[in-house]
Protein backbone atom coordinates (compact mmCIF):
# COMPACT_ATOMS: atom_id res chain seq x y z
CA UNK A 1 0.00 0.00 0.00
CA UNK A 2 1.32 3.44 -0.92
CA UNK A 3 2.30 5.54 2.14
CA UNK A 4 1.02 8.93 1.02
CA UNK A 5 1.68 10.55 4.43
CA UNK A 6 5.38 9.87 4.10
CA UNK A 7 5.37 11.16 0.52
CA UNK A 8 3.61 14.40 1.56
CA UNK A 9 6.46 15.23 3.97
CA UNK A 10 8.75 15.76 0.99
CA UNK A 11 6.34 17.90 -1.05
CA UNK A 12 6.69 21.68 -0.54
CA UNK A 13 4.06 24.41 -0.23
CA UNK A 14 5.07 25.89 -3.60
CA UNK A 15 3.51 26.18 -7.06
CA UNK A 16 4.39 23.41 -9.49
CA UNK A 17 3.40 20.25 -11.34
CA UNK A 18 2.96 16.81 -9.75
CA UNK A 19 3.09 13.39 -11.45
CA UNK A 20 1.57 10.09 -10.29
CA UNK A 21 3.25 6.79 -11.22
CA UNK A 22 1.92 3.23 -10.95
CA UNK A 23 3.62 -0.01 -9.88
CA UNK A 24 5.14 -0.44 -13.36
CA UNK A 25 6.72 3.04 -13.14
CA UNK A 26 4.27 4.30 -15.76
CA UNK A 27 3.15 7.91 -15.60
CA UNK A 28 -0.63 7.81 -15.09
CA UNK A 29 -1.53 11.40 -14.17
CA UNK A 30 -0.11 14.95 -14.32
CA UNK A 31 -1.60 17.89 -12.46
CA UNK A 32 -0.76 21.49 -11.58
CA UNK A 33 -1.11 23.27 -8.25
CA UNK A 34 -0.68 26.66 -6.65
CA UNK A 35 0.34 24.78 -3.49
CA UNK A 36 1.72 21.33 -4.30
CA UNK A 37 1.37 19.79 -0.84
CA UNK A 38 -2.18 21.00 -0.29
CA UNK A 39 -3.30 19.85 -3.75
CA UNK A 40 -1.75 16.38 -3.51
CA UNK A 41 -3.07 15.83 0.01
CA UNK A 42 -6.60 16.65 -1.19
CA UNK A 43 -6.62 13.39 -3.17
CA UNK A 44 -6.20 11.29 -0.06
CA UNK A 45 -9.35 12.27 1.82
CA UNK A 46 -12.18 9.99 2.94
CA UNK A 47 -13.57 7.79 0.16
CA UNK A 48 -17.07 9.25 0.26
CA UNK A 49 -15.70 12.67 -0.67
CA UNK A 50 -14.17 11.61 -4.00
CA UNK A 51 -15.66 10.11 -7.14
CA UNK A 52 -15.16 6.58 -8.42
CA UNK A 53 -12.65 7.49 -11.14
CA UNK A 54 -10.44 9.33 -8.68
CA UNK A 55 -10.59 6.36 -6.27
CA UNK A 56 -9.30 4.10 -9.05
CA UNK A 57 -6.50 6.56 -9.79
CA UNK A 58 -5.50 6.74 -6.13
CA UNK A 59 -5.46 2.96 -5.80
CA UNK A 60 -2.85 2.75 -8.57
CA UNK A 61 -0.47 5.40 -7.23
CA UNK A 62 2.88 4.00 -6.11
CA UNK A 63 5.11 7.05 -6.45
CA UNK A 64 4.77 10.84 -6.64
CA UNK A 65 7.25 13.21 -8.28
CA UNK A 66 7.01 16.95 -8.75
CA UNK A 67 8.61 20.01 -10.32
CA UNK A 68 8.46 23.39 -8.59
CA UNK A 69 8.06 26.62 -10.62
CA UNK A 70 7.83 30.33 -9.87
CA UNK A 71 4.12 31.03 -10.38
CA UNK A 72 0.77 29.32 -10.84
CA UNK A 73 0.81 30.40 -14.49
CA UNK A 74 4.15 28.65 -14.96
CA UNK A 75 2.62 25.49 -13.48
CA UNK A 76 -0.29 25.72 -15.92
CA UNK A 77 2.00 26.02 -18.93
CA UNK A 78 4.32 23.24 -17.77
CA UNK A 79 1.36 20.94 -17.11
CA UNK A 80 0.12 21.50 -20.66
CA UNK A 81 3.44 20.68 -22.28
CA UNK A 82 4.02 17.57 -20.13
CA UNK A 83 0.53 16.17 -20.75
CA UNK A 84 0.92 16.59 -24.49
CA UNK A 85 4.31 14.91 -24.35
CA UNK A 86 3.37 11.89 -22.17
CA UNK A 87 -0.43 11.60 -22.62
CA UNK A 88 -1.07 9.98 -19.21
CA UNK A 89 -4.01 7.58 -18.99
CA UNK A 90 -6.04 9.59 -16.48
CA UNK A 91 -5.52 13.05 -18.01
CA UNK A 92 -7.97 14.54 -20.49
CA UNK A 93 -6.74 15.31 -24.01
CA UNK A 94 -5.48 18.87 -24.35
CA UNK A 95 -6.04 21.28 -27.20
CA UNK A 96 -3.25 22.19 -29.56
CA UNK A 97 -1.11 25.29 -29.01
CA UNK A 98 -2.86 27.10 -31.90
CA UNK A 99 -5.94 27.51 -29.69
CA UNK A 100 -4.03 29.55 -27.10
CA UNK A 101 -4.14 33.35 -27.30
CA UNK A 102 -0.98 35.27 -28.18
CA UNK A 103 -0.19 38.97 -28.29
CA UNK A 104 1.35 40.00 -31.61
CA UNK A 105 3.38 43.10 -32.44
CA UNK A 106 2.84 43.32 -36.18
CA UNK A 107 5.82 43.87 -38.44
CA UNK A 108 4.76 47.08 -40.22
CA UNK A 109 5.13 50.82 -40.10
CA UNK A 110 3.53 52.06 -36.86
CA UNK A 111 3.05 48.46 -35.61
CA UNK A 112 -0.34 47.41 -34.33
CA UNK A 113 -0.67 45.32 -31.16
CA UNK A 114 -3.51 42.83 -30.96
CA UNK A 115 -4.24 39.25 -29.97
CA UNK A 116 -4.44 36.17 -32.13
CA UNK A 117 -4.65 32.38 -31.96
CA UNK A 118 -2.64 31.84 -35.15
CA UNK A 119 1.12 32.19 -35.09
CA UNK A 120 2.35 33.14 -38.57
CA UNK A 121 6.04 33.36 -39.44
CA UNK A 122 5.89 36.79 -41.07
CA UNK A 123 8.55 38.53 -39.00
CA UNK A 124 6.06 39.76 -36.40
CA UNK A 125 6.78 39.28 -32.69
CA UNK A 126 4.49 36.91 -30.78
CA UNK A 127 4.38 36.96 -26.99
CA UNK A 128 2.64 34.24 -25.03
CA UNK A 129 0.82 31.94 -24.99
CA UNK A 130 -1.49 33.17 -22.27
CA UNK A 131 -3.45 30.76 -20.07
CA UNK A 132 -6.80 32.38 -20.74
CA UNK A 133 -8.50 34.91 -22.99
CA UNK A 134 -9.50 37.01 -20.00
CA UNK A 135 -5.90 37.27 -18.82
CA UNK A 136 -4.77 38.27 -22.31
CA UNK A 137 -7.53 40.90 -22.63
CA UNK A 138 -6.52 42.35 -19.27
CA UNK A 139 -2.95 42.78 -20.49
CA UNK A 140 -4.03 44.39 -23.77
CA UNK A 141 -6.39 46.65 -21.84
CA UNK A 142 -3.52 47.91 -19.67
CA UNK A 143 -1.38 48.52 -22.76
CA UNK A 144 -4.07 50.45 -24.62
CA UNK A 145 -4.97 52.49 -21.58
CA UNK A 146 -1.33 53.34 -21.01
CA UNK A 147 -0.13 53.82 -24.59
CA UNK A 148 -2.37 55.35 -27.32
CA UNK A 149 -1.76 53.19 -30.41
CA UNK A 150 -3.50 52.84 -33.75
CA UNK A 151 -6.00 49.98 -34.23
CA UNK A 152 -6.73 50.52 -37.96
CA UNK A 153 -5.27 48.37 -40.70
CA UNK A 154 -4.29 51.26 -43.00
CA UNK A 155 -1.04 51.00 -44.95
CA UNK A 156 0.77 53.79 -43.12
CA UNK A 157 3.76 54.09 -45.41
CA UNK A 158 5.69 57.33 -45.49
CA UNK A 159 4.60 57.89 -49.10
CA UNK A 160 0.89 57.46 -48.29
CA UNK A 161 1.05 59.69 -45.23
CA UNK A 162 2.91 62.48 -47.04
CA UNK A 163 0.37 62.25 -49.88
CA UNK A 164 -2.41 62.99 -47.39
CA UNK A 165 -4.41 59.84 -48.20
CA UNK A 166 -5.76 59.43 -44.65
CA UNK A 167 -7.87 61.35 -42.16
CA UNK A 168 -7.95 60.90 -38.39
CA UNK A 169 -10.87 58.84 -37.07
CA UNK A 170 -12.97 58.75 -33.88
CA UNK A 171 -10.17 56.96 -31.98
CA UNK A 172 -8.09 60.10 -32.35
CA UNK A 173 -10.95 62.27 -31.10
CA UNK A 174 -11.35 60.00 -28.05
CA UNK A 175 -7.64 60.18 -27.26
CA UNK A 176 -6.99 56.50 -27.99
CA UNK A 177 -4.65 57.29 -30.91
CA UNK A 178 -2.25 60.17 -31.56
CA UNK A 179 -3.00 60.33 -35.30
CA UNK A 180 0.16 59.02 -37.01
CA UNK A 181 -1.90 58.77 -40.22
CA UNK A 182 -1.73 62.56 -40.53
CA UNK A 183 1.76 63.02 -39.12
CA UNK A 184 0.38 64.12 -35.73
CA UNK A 185 2.70 61.57 -34.15
CA UNK A 186 6.26 60.93 -35.33
CA UNK A 187 7.44 57.42 -36.08
CA UNK A 188 10.22 57.80 -33.50
CA UNK A 189 7.72 58.60 -30.74
CA UNK A 190 5.51 55.69 -31.80
CA UNK A 191 8.46 53.26 -31.85
CA UNK A 192 9.51 54.42 -28.39
CA UNK A 193 6.09 53.37 -27.07
CA UNK A 194 6.37 50.00 -28.86
CA UNK A 195 9.80 49.38 -27.28
CA UNK A 196 8.42 50.15 -23.82
CA UNK A 197 5.50 47.77 -24.41
CA UNK A 198 7.91 44.99 -25.43
CA UNK A 199 9.86 45.55 -22.23
CA UNK A 200 6.66 45.35 -20.19
CA UNK A 201 5.48 42.14 -21.89
CA UNK A 202 8.93 40.59 -21.33
CA UNK A 203 8.81 41.43 -17.63
CA UNK A 204 11.35 44.27 -17.89
CA UNK A 205 9.03 46.77 -16.33
CA UNK A 206 11.45 48.37 -13.86
CA UNK A 207 13.24 50.50 -16.49
CA UNK A 208 9.95 51.80 -17.87
CA UNK A 209 8.66 52.67 -14.40
CA UNK A 210 11.95 54.37 -13.52
CA UNK A 211 11.78 56.59 -16.62
CA UNK A 212 8.14 57.43 -15.89
CA UNK A 213 9.03 58.50 -12.39
CA UNK A 214 11.70 60.84 -13.75
CA UNK A 215 9.23 62.30 -16.27
CA UNK A 216 6.65 62.88 -13.51
CA UNK A 217 9.16 64.79 -11.40
CA UNK A 218 10.24 66.84 -14.41
CA UNK A 219 6.63 67.74 -15.32
CA UNK A 220 5.89 68.75 -11.72
CA UNK A 221 8.95 70.99 -11.56
CA UNK A 222 7.83 72.69 -14.79
CA UNK A 223 4.37 73.19 -13.25
CA UNK A 224 2.81 71.04 -16.00
CA UNK A 225 0.45 69.35 -13.56
CA UNK A 226 -1.87 67.92 -16.22
CA UNK A 227 1.01 66.06 -17.84
CA UNK A 228 2.26 64.96 -14.42
CA UNK A 229 -1.21 63.61 -13.62
CA UNK A 230 -1.38 61.64 -16.89
CA UNK A 231 2.07 60.18 -16.30
CA UNK A 232 1.20 59.36 -12.70
CA UNK A 233 -1.88 57.43 -13.85
CA UNK A 234 0.27 55.46 -16.30
CA UNK A 235 2.82 54.87 -13.53
CA UNK A 236 0.13 53.47 -11.19
CA UNK A 237 -1.20 51.15 -13.90
CA UNK A 238 2.25 49.71 -14.61
CA UNK A 239 2.98 49.27 -10.91
CA UNK A 240 -0.07 47.04 -10.60
CA UNK A 241 0.62 45.15 -13.79
CA UNK A 242 1.72 41.53 -13.49
CA UNK A 243 4.04 40.50 -16.30
CA UNK A 244 3.45 37.30 -18.22
CA UNK A 245 4.97 33.92 -17.37
CA UNK A 246 8.62 33.40 -18.23
CA UNK A 247 8.55 29.60 -18.44
CA UNK A 248 7.56 29.69 -22.12
CA UNK A 249 9.17 31.81 -24.82
CA UNK A 250 8.80 31.16 -28.53
CA UNK A 251 12.33 32.38 -29.25
CA UNK A 252 13.71 29.31 -27.48
CA UNK A 253 13.13 26.40 -29.85
CA UNK A 254 15.28 23.39 -28.85
CA UNK A 255 17.68 23.46 -25.89
CA UNK A 256 18.73 21.37 -22.89
CA UNK A 257 19.15 23.03 -19.49
CA UNK A 258 21.33 21.55 -16.73
CA UNK A 259 22.25 22.62 -13.21
CA UNK A 260 24.13 20.91 -10.38
CA UNK A 261 24.25 21.05 -6.58
CA UNK A 262 26.83 18.98 -4.74
CA UNK A 263 27.72 17.90 -1.23
CA UNK A 264 30.73 16.08 0.17
CA UNK A 265 29.51 12.61 -0.84
CA UNK A 266 26.64 13.28 -3.25
CA UNK A 267 25.78 15.46 -6.22
CA UNK A 268 22.40 16.22 -7.82
CA UNK A 269 21.82 17.26 -11.43
CA UNK A 270 18.58 18.71 -12.78
CA UNK A 271 17.59 18.48 -16.45
CA UNK A 272 15.01 20.54 -18.35
CA UNK A 273 14.18 19.77 -21.98
CA UNK A 274 12.80 22.77 -23.88
CA UNK A 275 11.14 22.23 -27.28
CA UNK A 276 9.34 24.90 -29.29
CA UNK A 277 9.40 27.23 -26.34
CA UNK A 278 7.92 24.80 -23.78
CA UNK A 279 9.37 22.46 -21.14
CA UNK A 280 8.58 18.87 -22.12
CA UNK A 281 10.90 16.94 -19.81
CA UNK A 282 12.24 17.49 -16.33
CA UNK A 283 14.15 15.15 -14.03
CA UNK A 284 16.74 15.28 -11.24
CA UNK A 285 19.50 12.68 -11.04
CA UNK A 286 21.43 11.74 -7.90
CA UNK A 287 25.11 10.87 -8.21
CA UNK A 288 27.14 9.25 -5.45
CA UNK A 289 30.74 10.39 -5.46
CA UNK A 290 33.34 7.65 -5.58
CA UNK A 291 36.43 9.81 -5.71
CA UNK A 292 36.98 13.53 -5.34
CA UNK A 293 35.21 14.38 -8.61
CA UNK A 294 34.72 18.02 -9.52
CA UNK A 295 31.32 19.54 -10.36
CA UNK A 296 32.44 19.86 -13.98
CA UNK A 297 33.26 16.14 -14.21
CA UNK A 298 29.96 15.16 -12.61
CA UNK A 299 27.90 17.52 -14.77
CA UNK A 300 29.60 16.27 -17.94
CA UNK A 301 28.76 12.69 -17.00
CA UNK A 302 25.14 13.61 -16.22
CA UNK A 303 24.70 15.52 -19.49
CA UNK A 304 25.77 12.45 -21.43
CA UNK A 305 23.43 10.20 -19.42
CA UNK A 306 20.39 12.44 -19.85
CA UNK A 307 20.91 13.06 -23.56
CA UNK A 308 21.17 9.33 -24.22
CA UNK A 309 18.20 8.54 -22.00
CA UNK A 310 15.94 11.08 -23.73
CA UNK A 311 17.49 10.82 -27.22
CA UNK A 312 18.20 14.55 -27.18
CA UNK A 313 19.82 16.12 -30.22
CA UNK A 314 19.69 19.73 -29.05
CA UNK A 315 22.57 21.77 -30.41
CA UNK A 316 22.53 24.23 -27.50
CA UNK A 317 22.98 23.30 -23.84
CA UNK A 318 22.46 25.78 -21.00
CA UNK A 319 24.86 25.18 -18.06
CA UNK A 320 25.76 27.13 -14.89
CA UNK A 321 29.50 27.25 -15.69
CA UNK A 322 31.88 26.64 -18.57
CA UNK A 323 32.45 23.01 -19.59
CA UNK A 324 35.44 21.78 -21.55
CA UNK A 325 33.89 19.32 -23.98
CA UNK A 326 35.07 19.13 -27.57
CA UNK A 327 31.99 18.67 -29.72
CA UNK A 328 31.43 20.84 -32.78
CA UNK A 329 27.76 19.89 -32.83
CA UNK A 330 27.03 21.29 -29.37
CA UNK A 331 27.15 24.86 -28.11
CA UNK A 332 27.42 25.38 -24.34
CA UNK A 333 25.92 28.62 -23.04
CA UNK A 334 26.31 30.19 -19.59
CA UNK A 335 23.57 32.86 -19.62
CA UNK A 336 23.86 35.98 -17.50
CA UNK A 337 20.57 37.70 -18.44
CA UNK A 338 17.34 37.12 -20.33
CA UNK A 339 15.01 34.18 -20.85
CA UNK A 340 17.73 31.54 -20.87
CA UNK A 341 19.00 32.78 -17.52
CA UNK A 342 15.48 32.45 -16.12
CA UNK A 343 15.31 28.84 -17.33
CA UNK A 344 18.68 28.13 -15.69
CA UNK A 345 17.42 29.73 -12.46
CA UNK A 346 14.34 27.49 -12.58
CA UNK A 347 16.54 24.41 -13.02
CA UNK A 348 18.77 25.49 -10.14
CA UNK A 349 15.77 26.08 -7.91
CA UNK A 350 14.60 22.51 -8.53
CA UNK A 351 18.00 20.91 -8.01
CA UNK A 352 18.60 22.75 -4.74
CA UNK A 353 15.20 21.75 -3.43
CA UNK A 354 15.81 18.14 -4.43
CA UNK A 355 19.21 18.19 -2.73
CA UNK A 356 17.79 19.65 0.47
CA UNK A 357 15.00 17.09 0.50
CA UNK A 358 17.41 14.18 0.03
CA UNK A 359 19.80 15.43 2.69
CA UNK A 360 16.95 15.74 5.18
CA UNK A 361 16.00 12.13 4.46
CA UNK A 362 19.58 10.96 5.03
CA UNK A 363 19.87 12.91 8.25
CA UNK A 364 16.63 11.48 9.65
CA UNK A 365 17.96 7.97 9.12
CA UNK A 366 21.41 8.83 10.45
CA UNK A 367 21.69 11.93 12.69
CA UNK A 368 25.48 11.70 12.59
CA UNK A 369 25.32 12.63 8.90
CA UNK A 370 23.82 16.02 9.77
CA UNK A 371 26.35 16.60 12.54
CA UNK A 372 29.30 15.83 10.30
CA UNK A 373 27.91 17.97 7.50
CA UNK A 374 27.22 20.90 9.82
CA UNK A 375 30.64 20.74 11.47
CA UNK A 376 32.36 20.40 8.10
CA UNK A 377 30.52 23.47 6.84
CA UNK A 378 31.48 25.41 9.98
CA UNK A 379 35.11 24.41 9.53
CA UNK A 380 35.07 25.75 5.95
CA UNK A 381 33.16 28.93 6.77
CA UNK A 382 35.35 29.82 9.76
CA UNK A 383 38.64 28.91 8.02
CA UNK A 384 39.55 26.26 10.59
CA UNK A 385 41.88 23.30 10.18
CA UNK A 386 39.88 20.93 12.40
CA UNK A 387 36.21 20.12 13.03
CA UNK A 388 34.71 22.27 15.82
CA UNK A 389 33.28 19.36 17.81
CA UNK A 390 33.89 21.20 21.09
CA UNK A 391 32.89 24.89 21.16
CA UNK A 392 32.86 27.27 24.12
CA UNK A 393 31.32 30.74 24.28
CA UNK A 394 31.95 33.50 26.87
CA UNK A 395 29.67 36.38 27.92
CA UNK A 396 29.88 38.94 30.75
CA UNK A 397 27.08 40.45 32.85
CA UNK A 398 27.12 43.23 35.48
CA UNK A 399 24.95 46.01 36.88
CA UNK A 400 26.75 49.37 36.84
CA UNK A 401 29.97 47.54 37.54
CA UNK A 402 28.50 45.62 40.50
CA UNK A 403 27.97 41.87 40.84
CA UNK A 404 30.01 40.99 37.70
CA UNK A 405 29.61 37.46 36.38
CA UNK A 406 31.29 35.79 33.42
CA UNK A 407 29.41 32.85 31.93
CA UNK A 408 30.60 30.05 29.66
CA UNK A 409 28.41 27.65 27.67
CA UNK A 410 29.63 24.53 25.91
CA UNK A 411 28.43 22.88 22.69
CA UNK A 412 29.52 19.39 21.72
CA UNK A 413 28.84 18.14 18.20
CA UNK A 414 26.67 21.18 17.53
CA UNK A 415 24.41 20.69 20.57
CA UNK A 416 24.35 22.30 24.05
CA UNK A 417 26.13 20.35 26.79
CA UNK A 418 24.46 21.99 29.80
CA UNK A 419 26.29 19.91 32.39
CA UNK A 420 29.48 21.69 31.27
CA UNK A 421 28.08 25.22 31.68
CA UNK A 422 29.97 27.36 34.22
CA UNK A 423 29.96 30.89 35.57
CA UNK A 424 32.72 32.78 37.35
CA UNK A 425 32.52 35.25 40.22
CA UNK A 426 34.99 37.91 39.07
CA UNK A 427 37.78 38.42 41.62
CA UNK A 428 40.39 40.78 40.22
CA UNK A 429 38.28 43.44 38.48
CA UNK A 430 36.84 46.54 40.14
CA UNK A 431 34.12 48.57 38.41
CA UNK A 432 32.59 48.14 34.94
CA UNK A 433 35.57 46.80 32.96
CA UNK A 434 34.27 44.30 30.42
CA UNK A 435 37.68 43.75 28.83
CA UNK A 436 39.45 42.89 32.10
CA UNK A 437 36.52 40.67 33.14
CA UNK A 438 36.78 38.71 29.90
CA UNK A 439 40.55 38.37 30.29
CA UNK A 440 40.19 36.98 33.82
CA UNK A 441 37.42 34.53 32.90
CA UNK A 442 39.26 33.10 29.88
CA UNK A 443 42.51 32.77 31.82
CA UNK A 444 40.90 31.00 34.78
CA UNK A 445 38.90 28.66 32.54
CA UNK A 446 41.84 27.33 30.55
CA UNK A 447 44.41 27.46 33.33
CA UNK A 448 42.31 24.98 35.27
CA UNK A 449 41.63 22.93 32.15
CA UNK A 450 45.38 22.63 31.55
CA UNK A 451 46.08 21.87 35.21
CA UNK A 452 43.53 19.03 35.21
CA UNK A 453 44.65 17.63 31.84
CA UNK A 454 41.40 18.51 30.08
CA UNK A 455 40.95 18.63 26.32
CA UNK A 456 40.90 22.14 24.85
CA UNK A 457 37.99 23.20 22.60
CA UNK A 458 38.58 23.59 18.88
CA UNK A 459 36.66 26.87 18.79
CA UNK A 460 36.15 29.70 21.29
CA UNK A 461 33.53 32.39 20.68
CA UNK A 462 33.66 35.72 22.50
CA UNK A 463 30.47 37.75 22.76
CA UNK A 464 31.81 41.16 21.82
CA UNK A 465 33.92 43.08 19.35
CA UNK A 466 37.63 43.67 18.94
CA UNK A 467 38.22 44.79 22.55
CA UNK A 468 36.77 41.70 24.22
CA UNK A 469 38.43 39.45 21.65
CA UNK A 470 41.84 41.06 22.21
CA UNK A 471 41.51 40.59 25.99
CA UNK A 472 40.67 36.91 25.55
CA UNK A 473 43.62 36.42 23.19
CA UNK A 474 45.95 37.95 25.81
CA UNK A 475 44.94 35.23 28.26
CA UNK A 476 45.44 32.48 25.68
CA UNK A 477 48.90 33.84 24.87
CA UNK A 478 49.79 33.96 28.56
CA UNK A 479 48.89 30.27 28.77
CA UNK A 480 50.71 29.48 25.53
CA UNK A 481 47.70 27.94 23.79
CA UNK A 482 46.72 30.70 21.35
CA UNK A 483 48.02 28.66 18.37
CA UNK A 484 46.22 25.46 19.36
CA UNK A 485 42.65 26.60 18.71
CA UNK A 486 40.50 29.10 16.82
CA UNK A 487 39.02 32.10 18.62
CA UNK A 488 36.59 34.63 17.15
CA UNK A 489 34.43 37.48 18.43
CA UNK A 490 30.85 38.24 17.35
CA UNK A 491 29.46 41.77 17.51
CA UNK A 492 25.67 41.97 17.96
CA UNK A 493 24.89 45.01 15.81
CA UNK A 494 25.65 43.57 12.38
CA UNK A 495 26.58 40.00 13.38
CA UNK A 496 30.19 40.72 12.45
CA UNK A 497 32.82 38.06 13.08
CA UNK A 498 36.26 39.27 14.18
CA UNK A 499 39.53 37.34 14.03
CA UNK A 500 42.66 38.19 16.07
CA UNK A 501 44.90 40.56 14.14
CA UNK A 502 42.41 41.01 11.30
CA UNK A 503 41.43 44.63 10.76
CA UNK A 504 38.22 43.89 8.88
CA UNK A 505 35.32 41.72 10.07
CA UNK A 506 33.94 38.72 8.21
CA UNK A 507 30.24 38.46 7.33
CA UNK A 508 28.41 35.18 6.87
CA UNK A 509 25.17 34.72 4.96
CA UNK A 510 22.31 35.51 7.36
CA UNK A 511 20.72 32.18 6.41
CA UNK A 512 23.86 30.06 6.86
CA UNK A 513 23.78 27.24 9.39
CA UNK A 514 27.20 28.28 10.68
CA UNK A 515 25.95 31.72 11.69
CA UNK A 516 22.83 30.21 13.26
CA UNK A 517 24.96 27.94 15.47
CA UNK A 518 27.15 30.88 16.50
CA UNK A 519 24.06 32.96 17.30
CA UNK A 520 22.61 30.09 19.32
CA UNK A 521 25.83 29.87 21.34
CA UNK A 522 25.90 33.63 21.89
CA UNK A 523 22.23 33.76 22.96
CA UNK A 524 22.62 30.77 25.26
CA UNK A 525 25.69 32.33 26.92
CA UNK A 526 23.79 35.59 27.35
CA UNK A 527 20.78 33.82 28.89
CA UNK A 528 22.90 31.74 31.26
CA UNK A 529 25.04 34.74 32.26
CA UNK A 530 22.02 36.95 32.95
CA UNK A 531 20.45 34.23 35.14
CA UNK A 532 23.64 33.86 37.21
CA UNK A 533 24.09 37.62 37.45
CA UNK A 534 20.53 38.19 38.69
CA UNK A 535 20.87 35.55 41.39
CA UNK A 536 24.14 37.04 42.57
CA UNK A 537 22.78 40.59 42.46
CA UNK A 538 19.60 39.74 44.34
CA UNK A 539 21.43 37.84 47.06
CA UNK A 540 24.00 40.61 47.45
CA UNK A 541 21.37 43.33 47.58
CA UNK A 542 19.34 41.52 50.24
CA UNK A 543 22.31 40.57 52.43
CA UNK A 544 23.57 44.18 52.39
CA UNK A 545 20.10 45.43 53.41
CA UNK A 546 19.90 43.22 56.53
CA UNK A 547 23.49 43.94 57.56
CA UNK A 548 22.57 47.61 57.88
CA UNK A 549 20.55 46.70 60.97
CA UNK A 550 22.66 47.53 64.08
CA UNK A 551 23.80 44.37 65.80
CA UNK A 552 22.98 42.06 62.87
CA UNK A 553 25.97 40.58 61.06
CA UNK A 554 26.22 38.45 57.91
CA UNK A 555 25.67 35.18 59.81
CA UNK A 556 22.51 36.45 61.49
CA UNK A 557 21.27 37.95 58.22
CA UNK A 558 21.67 34.60 56.49
CA UNK A 559 19.78 32.83 59.32
CA UNK A 560 16.90 35.28 59.00
CA UNK A 561 16.76 34.85 55.25
CA UNK A 562 16.82 31.09 55.52
CA UNK A 563 14.01 31.06 58.07
CA UNK A 564 11.67 33.76 56.71
CA UNK A 565 12.51 33.34 53.00
CA UNK A 566 11.96 37.02 52.11
CA UNK A 567 12.46 40.60 53.33
CA UNK A 568 8.71 41.15 53.30
CA UNK A 569 8.12 38.40 55.85
CA UNK A 570 10.96 39.70 58.02
CA UNK A 571 9.33 43.15 58.04
CA UNK A 572 5.98 41.64 59.04
CA UNK A 573 7.40 39.41 61.80
CA UNK A 574 6.83 40.09 65.51
CA UNK A 575 9.56 40.17 68.16
CA UNK A 576 8.52 36.69 69.31
CA UNK A 577 8.79 35.32 65.77
CA UNK A 578 12.16 36.98 65.26
CA UNK A 579 13.44 35.46 68.51
CA UNK A 580 13.02 32.04 66.93
CA UNK A 581 16.11 32.89 64.89
CA UNK A 582 18.07 35.63 66.68
CA UNK A 583 18.35 36.90 70.27
CA UNK A 584 16.03 39.48 71.82
CA UNK A 585 18.37 42.41 71.29
CA UNK A 586 18.80 41.60 67.58
CA UNK A 587 15.03 41.01 67.20
CA UNK A 588 14.24 44.40 68.68
CA UNK A 589 16.86 46.03 66.42
CA UNK A 590 15.32 44.47 63.31
CA UNK A 591 11.83 45.51 64.39
CA UNK A 592 12.98 49.04 65.16
CA UNK A 593 14.90 49.34 61.87
CA UNK A 594 11.98 48.40 59.65
CA UNK A 595 9.10 49.89 61.67
CA UNK A 596 9.81 53.67 61.56
CA UNK A 597 10.65 53.98 57.87
CA UNK A 598 10.53 51.34 55.10
CA UNK A 599 13.90 50.86 53.44
CA UNK A 600 14.46 52.37 50.02
CA UNK A 601 15.60 50.46 46.96
CA UNK A 602 14.68 47.01 48.25
CA UNK A 603 14.89 44.10 45.82
CA UNK A 604 13.06 40.83 45.50
CA UNK A 605 14.84 37.79 46.89
CA UNK A 606 16.08 34.92 44.82
CA UNK A 607 18.14 32.20 46.46
CA UNK A 608 21.35 31.21 44.71
CA UNK A 609 23.46 28.11 44.74
CA UNK A 610 27.13 28.61 45.24
CA UNK A 611 29.02 29.41 42.06
CA UNK A 612 31.65 27.10 40.70
CA UNK A 613 34.31 29.55 41.82
CA UNK A 614 37.69 28.70 40.41
XYZ file of C-alpha atoms in Angstrom, residues 260-269 284-290 293-295 297-303 305-306 309 354 362:
32
model
C 24.130 20.911 -10.380
C 24.246 21.046 -6.578
C 26.831 18.984 -4.744
C 27.715 17.901 -1.230
C 30.733 16.078 0.174
C 29.509 12.610 -0.840
C 26.637 13.280 -3.255
C 25.778 15.461 -6.222
C 22.400 16.223 -7.823
C 21.822 17.262 -11.433
C 16.737 15.277 -11.244
C 19.501 12.684 -11.041
C 21.425 11.736 -7.900
C 25.115 10.868 -8.207
C 27.142 9.247 -5.448
C 30.738 10.387 -5.455
C 33.335 7.646 -5.576
C 35.214 14.380 -8.605
C 34.718 18.025 -9.524
C 31.323 19.536 -10.360
C 33.263 16.138 -14.211
C 29.959 15.157 -12.606
C 27.904 17.519 -14.767
C 29.598 16.273 -17.942
C 28.759 12.690 -16.996
C 25.139 13.606 -16.221
C 24.703 15.516 -19.487
C 23.429 10.202 -19.424
C 20.386 12.445 -19.848
C 18.202 8.541 -21.999
C 15.810 18.135 -4.432
C 19.577 10.956 5.025
